[in-house]
Every structure is written in structure tokens, then in C-alpha cells.
């Protein structure tokens, strides 16, 4: 950024950084990444002794403003479920929404991991960092999932792909 303007890195001043940042165009997160990269480089150069001081330490840049949170209303979610014609896809979406499990956890979920008791239906999933956790499954959703494969064996996937193998993360993501 300085060499484009014919300046040496060792002559970098706070004003140069501020002018460069003001000239940047693009998405706020892209600009924030560029600024972070330059700040990191200047800090490293100062640490190595190439610069007498790091001019970016005086730089105050606000966090990029993210857009408004995109949260669907419950009505929108129910409409999305109702508009899905494939019962397998609808069951997968409802299971993800109701339990909050991750895509990878659903892909690995087998019938043997689900416990049906009078107190409720629970699934043992292996989460991030291989940490086991238990999630509750609403009875109505479990009925919908169970109807997909009424003769399921313990090792069968809860949500199978089109070829009866476990659904893969890519297919689930497309849903």
C-alpha cells in the first residue's frame, strides 16, 4: 500500500494509514481484512526492528457494521417446511430446526443413537471436538422421521440419502 504511493515502509506514519484506509473501496469486511493484514505486517516489522515504531498502534478503526441479522420468523420457517415436497428433506429440516444439531451431527446420527422413553425422545450426538451431547427430539418430529423408514435397523441412518446410505453434508447443505 505504501510502495504503490512511492513511499518506503520505514517512513509510514499514522496519516498515511488513515489516507489509505479512506481510499479503500469494497465491502466493509473486505476492508477490515486488508487493514488487519497491514496492521499485522507493521507490528511484525516493528517487532523485528525494521521499523522504529508501529504506526498502526495509534490507529482506531471501528468494527465493520454487519447487516441486520437475518432471522426467519416462525411463520416463515413453517411455510418453508410446508413448501418442501420431499418428505425426507422436510424431516431433515424440521429435525435440524427443532433440535439445533449441526449438519455433521445429523449426517452421523443413527437409529441406535436415539432413545425413546416415556420421558421423551433423546439423541446422543458427537459434537465439535468429539464431545458427546444429548439433544431432545420432539415426539411429532420423531414420528415424521420414523415414518421415512419404519423397518429401520439400529445401524441405519436417521436421515438417509437417496441411495439409503447416510445423507452427506453437501446434500444436507443443499436442502
Tab-separated table of N, CA and C in Angstrom:
chain	number	residue	atom	x	y	z
A	1	UNK	N	0.813	-1.199	0.000
A	1	UNK	CA	0.000	0.000	0.000
A	1	UNK	C	0.850	1.253	0.000
A	2	UNK	N	1.993	1.232	0.667
A	2	UNK	CA	2.875	2.407	0.649
A	2	UNK	C	3.708	2.455	-0.617
A	3	UNK	N	4.183	1.278	-1.035
A	3	UNK	CA	5.040	1.257	-2.226
A	3	UNK	C	4.272	1.695	-3.463
A	4	UNK	N	2.953	1.501	-3.479
A	4	UNK	CA	2.138	1.981	-4.593
A	4	UNK	C	2.181	3.503	-4.665
A	5	UNK	N	2.395	4.130	-3.523
A	5	UNK	CA	2.442	5.589	-3.473
A	5	UNK	C	3.879	6.112	-3.458
A	6	UNK	N	4.852	5.257	-3.696
A	6	UNK	CA	6.246	5.657	-3.774
A	6	UNK	C	6.895	5.947	-2.441
A	7	UNK	N	6.360	5.392	-1.353
A	7	UNK	CA	6.922	5.626	-0.026
A	7	UNK	C	7.557	4.361	0.508
A	8	UNK	N	8.564	4.523	1.325
A	8	UNK	CA	9.208	3.402	1.978
A	8	UNK	C	8.391	3.008	3.204
A	9	UNK	N	8.410	1.736	3.525
A	9	UNK	CA	7.695	1.244	4.696
A	9	UNK	C	8.210	1.918	5.964
A	10	UNK	N	9.493	2.214	5.989
A	10	UNK	CA	10.086	2.824	7.180
A	10	UNK	C	9.614	4.265	7.402
A	11	UNK	N	9.010	4.853	6.399
A	11	UNK	CA	8.512	6.221	6.533
A	11	UNK	C	7.009	6.260	6.820
A	12	UNK	N	6.427	5.107	7.087
A	12	UNK	CA	4.983	5.018	7.319
A	12	UNK	C	4.594	5.798	8.566
A	13	UNK	N	3.573	6.605	8.428
A	13	UNK	CA	3.046	7.401	9.531
A	13	UNK	C	1.543	7.134	9.649
A	14	UNK	N	0.989	7.531	10.766
A	14	UNK	CA	-0.432	7.341	11.023
A	14	UNK	C	-1.272	8.004	9.928
A	15	UNK	N	-0.868	9.195	9.487
A	15	UNK	CA	-1.623	9.916	8.460
A	15	UNK	C	-1.680	9.117	7.163
A	16	UNK	N	-0.579	8.431	6.825
A	16	UNK	CA	-0.542	7.613	5.604
A	16	UNK	C	-1.551	6.468	5.706
A	17	UNK	N	-1.592	5.845	6.876
A	17	UNK	CA	-2.537	4.745	7.082
A	17	UNK	C	-3.977	5.244	6.976
A	18	UNK	N	-4.250	6.370	7.608
A	18	UNK	CA	-5.606	6.910	7.579
A	18	UNK	C	-6.028	7.275	6.155
A	19	UNK	N	-5.121	7.863	5.388
A	19	UNK	CA	-5.431	8.218	3.997
A	19	UNK	C	-5.667	6.961	3.169
A	20	UNK	N	-4.844	5.934	3.396
A	20	UNK	CA	-5.007	4.673	2.660
A	20	UNK	C	-6.351	4.035	2.981
A	21	UNK	N	-6.714	3.989	4.260
A	21	UNK	CA	-7.984	3.389	4.661
A	21	UNK	C	-9.151	4.163	4.044
A	22	UNK	N	-9.045	5.498	4.024
A	22	UNK	CA	-10.107	6.317	3.446
A	22	UNK	C	-10.275	6.051	1.954
A	23	UNK	N	-9.188	5.622	1.293
A	23	UNK	CA	-9.253	5.387	-0.150
A	23	UNK	C	-9.777	3.990	-0.510
A	24	UNK	N	-9.883	3.124	0.473
A	24	UNK	CA	-10.319	1.749	0.192
A	24	UNK	C	-11.786	1.711	-0.194
A	25	UNK	N	-12.074	0.825	-1.133
A	25	UNK	CA	-13.463	0.608	-1.547
A	25	UNK	C	-13.769	-0.880	-1.431
A	26	UNK	N	-15.029	-1.183	-1.342
A	26	UNK	CA	-15.442	-2.582	-1.258
A	26	UNK	C	-16.290	-2.826	-0.033
A	27	UNK	N	-16.542	-4.079	0.200
A	27	UNK	CA	-17.370	-4.475	1.335
A	27	UNK	C	-16.653	-4.167	2.646
A	28	UNK	N	-17.389	-3.786	3.671
A	28	UNK	CA	-16.760	-3.440	4.955
A	28	UNK	C	-15.880	-4.549	5.519
A	29	UNK	N	-16.293	-5.793	5.386
A	29	UNK	CA	-15.477	-6.892	5.907
A	29	UNK	C	-14.198	-7.069	5.097
A	30	UNK	N	-14.265	-6.817	3.799
A	30	UNK	CA	-13.064	-6.903	2.963
A	30	UNK	C	-12.072	-5.817	3.355
A	31	UNK	N	-12.573	-4.630	3.581
A	31	UNK	CA	-11.709	-3.526	4.019
A	31	UNK	C	-11.091	-3.861	5.371
A	32	UNK	N	-11.885	-4.390	6.284
A	32	UNK	CA	-11.381	-4.741	7.619
A	32	UNK	C	-10.270	-5.787	7.514
A	33	UNK	N	-10.404	-6.741	6.587
A	33	UNK	CA	-9.363	-7.765	6.416
A	33	UNK	C	-8.065	-7.136	5.911
A	34	UNK	N	-8.179	-6.213	4.946
A	34	UNK	CA	-6.971	-5.556	4.424
A	34	UNK	C	-6.277	-4.744	5.520
A	35	UNK	N	-7.058	-4.008	6.287
A	35	UNK	CA	-6.493	-3.193	7.365
A	35	UNK	C	-5.818	-4.096	8.399
A	36	UNK	N	-6.457	-5.204	8.737
A	36	UNK	CA	-5.875	-6.134	9.713
A	36	UNK	C	-4.559	-6.707	9.194
A	37	UNK	N	-4.495	-7.003	7.899
A	37	UNK	CA	-3.260	-7.546	7.325
A	37	UNK	C	-2.124	-6.528	7.403
A	38	UNK	N	-2.422	-5.285	7.080
A	38	UNK	CA	-1.387	-4.237	7.124
A	38	UNK	C	-0.959	-3.983	8.562
A	39	UNK	N	-1.907	-3.951	9.483
A	39	UNK	CA	-1.556	-3.753	10.897
A	39	UNK	C	-0.655	-4.883	11.386
A	40	UNK	N	-0.974	-6.090	10.983
A	40	UNK	CA	-0.163	-7.242	11.375
A	40	UNK	C	1.255	-7.119	10.808
A	41	UNK	N	1.346	-6.720	9.537
A	41	UNK	CA	2.655	-6.564	8.910
A	41	UNK	C	3.479	-5.483	9.621
A	42	UNK	N	2.852	-4.355	9.931
A	42	UNK	CA	3.575	-3.275	10.601
A	42	UNK	C	4.024	-3.696	12.003
A	43	UNK	N	3.172	-4.404	12.715
A	43	UNK	CA	3.547	-4.898	14.039
A	43	UNK	C	4.723	-5.857	13.965
A	44	UNK	N	4.700	-6.737	12.966
A	44	UNK	CA	5.787	-7.687	12.782
A	44	UNK	C	7.089	-6.961	12.425
A	45	UNK	N	6.980	-5.956	11.540
A	45	UNK	CA	8.175	-5.195	11.136
A	45	UNK	C	8.771	-4.455	12.334
A	46	UNK	N	7.930	-3.929	13.196
A	46	UNK	CA	8.429	-3.231	14.396
A	46	UNK	C	9.060	-4.235	15.358
A	47	UNK	N	8.462	-5.394	15.483
A	47	UNK	CA	8.997	-6.429	16.377
A	47	UNK	C	10.374	-6.899	15.917
A	48	UNK	N	10.566	-6.970	14.598
A	48	UNK	CA	11.860	-7.378	14.054
A	48	UNK	C	12.908	-6.268	14.108
A	49	UNK	N	12.469	-5.034	14.371
A	49	UNK	CA	13.399	-3.913	14.416
A	49	UNK	C	13.523	-3.201	13.081
A	50	UNK	N	12.755	-3.605	12.084
A	50	UNK	CA	12.789	-2.947	10.779
A	50	UNK	C	12.182	-1.552	10.876
A	51	UNK	N	11.192	-1.408	11.741
A	51	UNK	CA	10.585	-0.102	11.994
A	51	UNK	C	10.926	0.326	13.415
A	52	UNK	N	11.136	1.611	13.623
A	52	UNK	CA	11.418	2.126	14.954
A	52	UNK	C	10.180	1.982	15.841
A	53	UNK	N	9.008	2.173	15.247
A	53	UNK	CA	7.759	2.006	15.987
A	53	UNK	C	6.672	1.597	14.996
A	54	UNK	N	5.614	1.054	15.554
A	54	UNK	CA	4.488	0.607	14.748
A	54	UNK	C	3.457	1.726	14.700
A	55	UNK	N	3.291	2.386	13.532
A	55	UNK	CA	2.343	3.499	13.470
A	55	UNK	C	0.881	3.053	13.579
A	56	UNK	N	0.620	1.785	13.380
A	56	UNK	CA	-0.776	1.325	13.422
A	56	UNK	C	-1.309	1.188	14.848
A	57	UNK	N	-0.428	1.286	15.857
A	57	UNK	CA	-0.915	1.185	17.236
A	57	UNK	C	-1.809	2.361	17.596
A	58	UNK	N	-1.624	3.489	16.930
A	58	UNK	CA	-2.434	4.675	17.190
A	58	UNK	C	-3.708	4.705	16.346
A	59	UNK	N	-3.821	3.754	15.442
A	59	UNK	CA	-4.954	3.708	14.524
A	59	UNK	C	-6.193	3.175	15.224
A	60	UNK	N	-7.292	3.889	15.117
A	60	UNK	CA	-8.560	3.449	15.700
A	60	UNK	C	-9.546	3.233	14.563
A	61	UNK	N	-9.879	1.989	14.349
A	61	UNK	CA	-10.822	1.638	13.300
A	61	UNK	C	-11.969	0.880	13.944
A	62	UNK	N	-13.182	1.297	13.645
A	62	UNK	CA	-14.358	0.626	14.192
A	62	UNK	C	-14.557	-0.735	13.552
A	63	UNK	N	-15.340	-1.557	14.208
A	63	UNK	CA	-15.656	-2.862	13.651
A	63	UNK	C	-16.576	-2.667	12.456
A	64	UNK	N	-16.433	-3.554	11.457
A	64	UNK	CA	-17.322	-3.414	10.302
A	64	UNK	C	-18.765	-3.653	10.716
A	65	UNK	N	-19.631	-2.831	10.189
A	65	UNK	CA	-21.046	-2.971	10.508
A	65	UNK	C	-21.613	-4.133	9.709
A	66	UNK	N	-22.059	-5.139	10.405
A	66	UNK	CA	-22.711	-6.247	9.727
A	66	UNK	C	-24.118	-5.816	9.362
A	67	UNK	N	-24.677	-6.493	8.419
A	67	UNK	CA	-26.053	-6.198	8.054
A	67	UNK	C	-26.968	-6.628	9.188
A	68	UNK	N	-28.221	-6.340	9.026
A	68	UNK	CA	-29.188	-6.763	10.033
A	68	UNK	C	-29.192	-8.284	10.101
A	69	UNK	N	-29.389	-8.801	11.288
A	69	UNK	CA	-29.445	-10.247	11.435
A	69	UNK	C	-30.585	-10.790	10.596
A	70	UNK	N	-30.277	-11.854	9.885
A	70	UNK	CA	-31.299	-12.469	9.059
A	70	UNK	C	-31.900	-13.624	9.844
A	71	UNK	N	-32.962	-13.335	10.548
A	71	UNK	CA	-33.641	-14.332	11.365
A	71	UNK	C	-35.030	-14.531	10.787
A	72	UNK	N	-35.340	-15.773	10.497
A	72	UNK	CA	-36.663	-16.079	9.973
A	72	UNK	C	-37.674	-16.126	11.108
A	73	UNK	N	-38.852	-15.665	10.837
A	73	UNK	CA	-39.915	-15.778	11.834
A	73	UNK	C	-40.387	-17.236	11.844
A	74	UNK	N	-41.080	-17.607	12.903
A	74	UNK	CA	-41.577	-18.986	12.982
A	74	UNK	C	-42.553	-19.267	11.839
A	75	UNK	N	-43.316	-18.256	11.455
A	75	UNK	CA	-44.251	-18.410	10.333
A	75	UNK	C	-43.499	-18.705	9.046
A	76	UNK	N	-42.394	-17.974	8.816
A	76	UNK	CA	-41.581	-18.209	7.621
A	76	UNK	C	-40.992	-19.614	7.626
A	77	UNK	N	-40.543	-20.052	8.789
A	77	UNK	CA	-39.950	-21.387	8.896
A	77	UNK	C	-41.008	-22.452	8.605
A	78	UNK	N	-42.186	-22.290	9.180
A	78	UNK	CA	-43.254	-23.264	8.943
A	78	UNK	C	-43.667	-23.265	7.471
A	79	UNK	N	-43.692	-22.094	6.844
A	79	UNK	CA	-44.015	-22.003	5.422
A	79	UNK	C	-42.933	-22.718	4.595
A	80	UNK	N	-41.681	-22.572	5.010
A	80	UNK	CA	-40.584	-23.252	4.315
A	80	UNK	C	-40.753	-24.765	4.419
A	81	UNK	N	-41.088	-25.250	5.612
A	81	UNK	CA	-41.309	-26.696	5.784
A	81	UNK	C	-42.466	-27.159	4.904
A	82	UNK	N	-43.549	-26.395	4.897
A	82	UNK	CA	-44.734	-26.773	4.128
A	82	UNK	C	-44.508	-26.757	2.630
A	83	UNK	N	-43.575	-25.937	2.171
A	83	UNK	CA	-43.328	-25.849	0.727
A	83	UNK	C	-42.339	-26.908	0.236
A	84	UNK	N	-41.761	-27.679	1.151
A	84	UNK	CA	-40.804	-28.724	0.749
A	84	UNK	C	-41.578	-29.989	0.365
A	85	UNK	N	-41.528	-30.391	-0.913
A	85	UNK	CA	-42.317	-31.552	-1.344
A	85	UNK	C	-41.720	-32.903	-0.937
A	86	UNK	N	-40.407	-32.951	-0.754
A	86	UNK	CA	-39.739	-34.215	-0.433
A	86	UNK	C	-39.858	-34.492	1.069
A	87	UNK	N	-40.520	-35.595	1.470
A	87	UNK	CA	-40.695	-35.864	2.906
A	87	UNK	C	-39.367	-36.058	3.643
A	88	UNK	N	-38.380	-36.622	2.964
A	88	UNK	CA	-37.067	-36.825	3.582
A	88	UNK	C	-36.412	-35.483	3.878
A	89	UNK	N	-36.456	-34.580	2.910
A	89	UNK	CA	-35.866	-33.249	3.094
A	89	UNK	C	-36.612	-32.470	4.168
A	90	UNK	N	-37.949	-32.565	4.150
A	90	UNK	CA	-38.755	-31.861	5.149
A	90	UNK	C	-38.432	-32.363	6.555
A	91	UNK	N	-38.302	-33.690	6.708
A	91	UNK	CA	-37.974	-34.264	8.020
A	91	UNK	C	-36.593	-33.806	8.481
A	92	UNK	N	-35.636	-33.764	7.564
A	92	UNK	CA	-34.281	-33.330	7.916
A	92	UNK	C	-34.292	-31.868	8.372
A	93	UNK	N	-34.992	-31.025	7.636
A	93	UNK	CA	-35.062	-29.604	8.001
A	93	UNK	C	-35.740	-29.415	9.353
A	94	UNK	N	-36.838	-30.122	9.561
A	94	UNK	CA	-37.554	-30.000	10.839
A	94	UNK	C	-36.696	-30.501	12.003
A	95	UNK	N	-35.957	-31.590	11.761
A	95	UNK	CA	-35.088	-32.138	12.810
A	95	UNK	C	-33.959	-31.163	13.151
A	96	UNK	N	-33.364	-30.574	12.137
A	96	UNK	CA	-32.313	-29.574	12.372
A	96	UNK	C	-32.867	-28.378	13.150
A	97	UNK	N	-34.007	-27.900	12.735
A	97	UNK	CA	-34.606	-26.711	13.359
A	97	UNK	C	-35.016	-26.992	14.802
A	98	UNK	N	-35.654	-28.122	15.038
A	98	UNK	CA	-36.195	-28.416	16.369
A	98	UNK	C	-35.128	-28.771	17.391
A	99	UNK	N	-34.042	-29.390	16.945
A	99	UNK	CA	-33.036	-29.857	17.888
A	99	UNK	C	-31.821	-28.942	17.983
A	100	UNK	N	-31.560	-28.187	16.934
A	100	UNK	CA	-30.374	-27.332	16.923
A	100	UNK	C	-29.088	-28.096	16.679
A	101	UNK	N	-29.184	-29.340	16.204
A	101	UNK	CA	-27.960	-30.090	15.935
A	101	UNK	C	-27.305	-29.564	14.664
A	102	UNK	N	-26.028	-29.796	14.552
A	102	UNK	CA	-25.270	-29.353	13.392
A	102	UNK	C	-25.487	-30.335	12.240
A	103	UNK	N	-25.222	-29.858	11.029
A	103	UNK	CA	-25.358	-30.725	9.853
A	103	UNK	C	-24.539	-31.997	10.008
A	104	UNK	N	-23.305	-31.862	10.458
A	104	UNK	CA	-22.429	-33.034	10.588
A	104	UNK	C	-22.977	-34.016	11.608
A	105	UNK	N	-23.617	-33.500	12.658
A	105	UNK	CA	-24.195	-34.373	13.672
A	105	UNK	C	-25.381	-35.140	13.107
A	106	UNK	N	-26.180	-34.490	12.289
A	106	UNK	CA	-27.308	-35.178	11.671
A	106	UNK	C	-26.834	-36.225	10.679
A	107	UNK	N	-25.782	-35.919	9.921
A	107	UNK	CA	-25.247	-36.888	8.955
A	107	UNK	C	-24.762	-38.158	9.659
A	108	UNK	N	-24.234	-38.021	10.851
A	108	UNK	CA	-23.683	-39.171	11.583
A	108	UNK	C	-24.719	-39.863	12.465
A	109	UNK	N	-25.903	-39.288	12.599
A	109	UNK	CA	-26.909	-39.825	13.523
A	109	UNK	C	-27.507	-41.130	13.008
A	110	UNK	N	-27.473	-42.159	13.853
A	110	UNK	CA	-28.042	-43.477	13.543
A	110	UNK	C	-29.190	-43.752	14.504
A	111	UNK	N	-30.049	-44.687	14.138
A	111	UNK	CA	-31.186	-45.034	14.997
A	111	UNK	C	-30.729	-45.534	16.369
A	112	UNK	N	-29.574	-46.180	16.427
A	112	UNK	CA	-29.078	-46.676	17.718
A	112	UNK	C	-28.708	-45.551	18.675
A	113	UNK	N	-28.532	-44.337	18.148
A	113	UNK	CA	-28.185	-43.181	18.984
A	113	UNK	C	-29.416	-42.521	19.594
A	114	UNK	N	-30.606	-42.970	19.169
A	114	UNK	CA	-31.851	-42.362	19.625
A	114	UNK	C	-32.496	-43.256	20.673
A	115	UNK	N	-32.883	-42.656	21.774
A	115	UNK	CA	-33.540	-43.384	22.867
A	115	UNK	C	-34.960	-42.849	23.018
A	116	UNK	N	-35.930	-43.782	22.902
A	116	UNK	CA	-37.334	-43.409	23.060
A	116	UNK	C	-37.805	-43.923	24.412
A	117	UNK	N	-38.213	-42.989	25.267
A	117	UNK	CA	-38.702	-43.334	26.606
A	117	UNK	C	-39.978	-42.560	26.884
A	118	UNK	N	-40.611	-42.899	27.992
A	118	UNK	CA	-41.832	-42.182	28.378
A	118	UNK	C	-41.549	-40.706	28.635
A	119	UNK	N	-40.355	-40.420	29.161
A	119	UNK	CA	-39.999	-39.038	29.489
A	119	UNK	C	-39.662	-38.214	28.248
A	120	UNK	N	-39.480	-38.864	27.129
A	120	UNK	CA	-39.158	-38.130	25.911
A	120	UNK	C	-38.197	-38.888	25.023
A	121	UNK	N	-37.885	-38.281	23.918
A	121	UNK	CA	-37.002	-38.879	22.927
A	121	UNK	C	-35.715	-38.077	22.920
A	122	UNK	N	-34.603	-38.783	23.057
A	122	UNK	CA	-33.302	-38.132	23.110
A	122	UNK	C	-32.343	-38.785	22.131
A	123	UNK	N	-31.458	-37.983	21.588
A	123	UNK	CA	-30.429	-38.482	20.681
A	123	UNK	C	-29.069	-38.111	21.242
A	124	UNK	N	-28.153	-39.055	21.193
A	124	UNK	CA	-26.767	-38.792	21.594
A	124	UNK	C	-25.989	-38.472	20.327
A	125	UNK	N	-25.431	-37.276	20.283
A	125	UNK	CA	-24.667	-36.859	19.106
A	125	UNK	C	-23.244	-36.527	19.518
A	126	UNK	N	-22.357	-36.628	18.563
A	126	UNK	CA	-20.960	-36.296	18.785
A	126	UNK	C	-20.728	-34.922	18.172
A	127	UNK	N	-20.526	-33.924	19.010
A	127	UNK	CA	-20.409	-32.548	18.556
A	127	UNK	C	-18.985	-32.142	18.240
A	128	UNK	N	-18.770	-30.851	18.254
A	128	UNK	CA	-17.438	-30.302	17.963
A	128	UNK	C	-16.439	-30.813	18.986
A	129	UNK	N	-15.244	-31.068	18.534
A	129	UNK	CA	-14.203	-31.549	19.432
A	129	UNK	C	-14.493	-32.943	19.950
A	130	UNK	N	-15.311	-33.682	19.223
A	130	UNK	CA	-15.695	-35.050	19.601
A	130	UNK	C	-16.320	-35.110	20.991
A	131	UNK	N	-17.038	-34.065	21.337
A	131	UNK	CA	-17.701	-34.027	22.642
A	131	UNK	C	-19.115	-34.573	22.498
A	132	UNK	N	-19.442	-35.601	23.282
A	132	UNK	CA	-20.808	-36.138	23.200
A	132	UNK	C	-21.783	-35.208	23.903
A	133	UNK	N	-22.982	-35.130	23.349
A	133	UNK	CA	-24.045	-34.361	23.994
A	133	UNK	C	-25.376	-35.004	23.660
A	134	UNK	N	-26.371	-34.687	24.430
A	134	UNK	CA	-27.696	-35.252	24.248
A	134	UNK	C	-28.660	-34.140	23.872
A	135	UNK	N	-29.472	-34.399	22.853
A	135	UNK	CA	-30.476	-33.423	22.425
A	135	UNK	C	-31.855	-34.066	22.479
A	136	UNK	N	-32.829	-33.269	22.814
A	136	UNK	CA	-34.217	-33.750	22.862
A	136	UNK	C	-34.835	-33.614	21.478
A	137	UNK	N	-35.611	-34.617	21.094
A	137	UNK	CA	-36.314	-34.598	19.811
A	137	UNK	C	-37.816	-34.582	20.110
A	138	UNK	N	-38.538	-33.596	19.606
A	138	UNK	CA	-39.988	-33.575	19.819
A	138	UNK	C	-40.633	-34.828	19.215
A	139	UNK	N	-41.632	-35.353	19.914
A	139	UNK	CA	-42.276	-36.604	19.502
A	139	UNK	C	-42.864	-36.514	18.097
A	140	UNK	N	-43.488	-35.400	17.749
A	140	UNK	CA	-44.097	-35.258	16.420
A	140	UNK	C	-43.045	-35.340	15.320
A	141	UNK	N	-41.908	-34.753	15.564
A	141	UNK	CA	-40.846	-34.791	14.558
A	141	UNK	C	-40.247	-36.190	14.482
A	142	UNK	N	-40.112	-36.858	15.622
A	142	UNK	CA	-39.576	-38.219	15.603
A	142	UNK	C	-40.524	-39.160	14.851
A	143	UNK	N	-41.831	-38.961	15.010
A	143	UNK	CA	-42.799	-39.770	14.263
A	143	UNK	C	-42.612	-39.553	12.764
A	144	UNK	N	-42.451	-38.300	12.369
A	144	UNK	CA	-42.250	-37.968	10.955
A	144	UNK	C	-40.971	-38.622	10.419
A	145	UNK	N	-39.917	-38.587	11.198
A	145	UNK	CA	-38.635	-39.192	10.790
A	145	UNK	C	-38.777	-40.714	10.735
A	146	UNK	N	-39.448	-41.290	11.715
A	146	UNK	CA	-39.603	-42.748	11.782
A	146	UNK	C	-40.425	-43.290	10.622
A	147	UNK	N	-41.380	-42.509	10.136
A	147	UNK	CA	-42.211	-42.935	9.011
A	147	UNK	C	-41.420	-43.041	7.714
A	148	UNK	N	-40.269	-42.401	7.644
A	148	UNK	CA	-39.439	-42.487	6.439
A	148	UNK	C	-38.897	-43.894	6.237
A	149	UNK	N	-38.595	-44.587	7.342
A	149	UNK	CA	-38.053	-45.944	7.276
A	149	UNK	C	-38.586	-46.726	8.474
A	150	UNK	N	-39.815	-47.249	8.367
A	150	UNK	CA	-40.420	-47.929	9.519
A	150	UNK	C	-39.690	-49.200	9.943
A	151	UNK	N	-38.940	-49.818	9.035
A	151	UNK	CA	-38.215	-51.050	9.365
A	151	UNK	C	-36.733	-50.783	9.576
A	152	UNK	N	-36.415	-49.627	10.134
A	152	UNK	CA	-35.009	-49.248	10.301
A	152	UNK	C	-34.298	-50.147	11.304
A	153	UNK	N	-33.080	-50.493	10.961
A	153	UNK	CA	-32.214	-51.263	11.860
A	153	UNK	C	-31.417	-50.269	12.705
A	154	UNK	N	-30.855	-50.725	13.830
A	154	UNK	CA	-30.118	-49.799	14.705
A	154	UNK	C	-28.986	-49.039	14.013
A	155	UNK	N	-28.318	-49.669	13.059
A	155	UNK	CA	-27.182	-49.008	12.423
A	155	UNK	C	-27.593	-48.144	11.224
A	156	UNK	N	-28.880	-48.125	10.872
A	156	UNK	CA	-29.344	-47.314	9.752
A	156	UNK	C	-29.298	-45.834	10.118
A	157	UNK	N	-29.021	-44.987	9.129
A	157	UNK	CA	-29.021	-43.547	9.410
A	157	UNK	C	-30.437	-43.063	9.679
A	158	UNK	N	-30.552	-42.073	10.534
A	158	UNK	CA	-31.853	-41.496	10.837
A	158	UNK	C	-32.402	-40.805	9.588
A	159	UNK	N	-31.561	-40.054	8.904
A	159	UNK	CA	-31.932	-39.444	7.624
A	159	UNK	C	-31.012	-40.033	6.569
A	160	UNK	N	-31.588	-40.831	5.701
A	160	UNK	CA	-30.796	-41.477	4.653
A	160	UNK	C	-30.818	-40.625	3.389
A	161	UNK	N	-29.769	-40.788	2.604
A	161	UNK	CA	-29.729	-40.147	1.298
A	161	UNK	C	-30.609	-40.926	0.335
A	162	UNK	N	-30.591	-40.549	-0.906
A	162	UNK	CA	-31.430	-41.207	-1.910
A	162	UNK	C	-31.036	-42.662	-2.120
A	163	UNK	N	-29.784	-42.999	-1.845
A	163	UNK	CA	-29.307	-44.370	-2.055
A	163	UNK	C	-29.337	-45.201	-0.778
A	164	UNK	N	-30.055	-44.753	0.224
A	164	UNK	CA	-30.201	-45.414	1.534
A	164	UNK	C	-28.939	-45.329	2.388
A	165	UNK	N	-27.876	-44.753	1.859
A	165	UNK	CA	-26.674	-44.503	2.660
A	165	UNK	C	-26.935	-43.246	3.489
A	166	UNK	N	-26.121	-42.989	4.502
A	166	UNK	CA	-26.329	-41.762	5.290
A	166	UNK	C	-26.262	-40.535	4.381
A	167	UNK	N	-27.107	-39.572	4.670
A	167	UNK	CA	-27.076	-38.342	3.883
A	167	UNK	C	-25.730	-37.667	4.117
A	168	UNK	N	-25.152	-37.117	3.061
A	168	UNK	CA	-23.852	-36.459	3.236
A	168	UNK	C	-24.063	-34.967	3.457
A	169	UNK	N	-23.043	-34.339	3.984
A	169	UNK	CA	-23.139	-32.937	4.397
A	169	UNK	C	-23.478	-32.028	3.214
A	170	UNK	N	-22.967	-32.336	2.048
A	170	UNK	CA	-23.251	-31.495	0.871
A	170	UNK	C	-24.732	-31.535	0.513
A	171	UNK	N	-25.294	-32.734	0.508
A	171	UNK	CA	-26.725	-32.877	0.196
A	171	UNK	C	-27.558	-32.152	1.242
A	172	UNK	N	-27.181	-32.290	2.484
A	172	UNK	CA	-27.912	-31.648	3.560
A	172	UNK	C	-27.816	-30.141	3.448
A	173	UNK	N	-26.646	-29.650	3.084
A	173	UNK	CA	-26.453	-28.214	2.933
A	173	UNK	C	-27.335	-27.679	1.789
A	174	UNK	N	-27.439	-28.439	0.694
A	174	UNK	CA	-28.281	-28.019	-0.419
A	174	UNK	C	-29.736	-27.896	0.001
A	175	UNK	N	-30.170	-28.765	0.919
A	175	UNK	CA	-31.563	-28.683	1.390
A	175	UNK	C	-31.815	-27.337	2.036
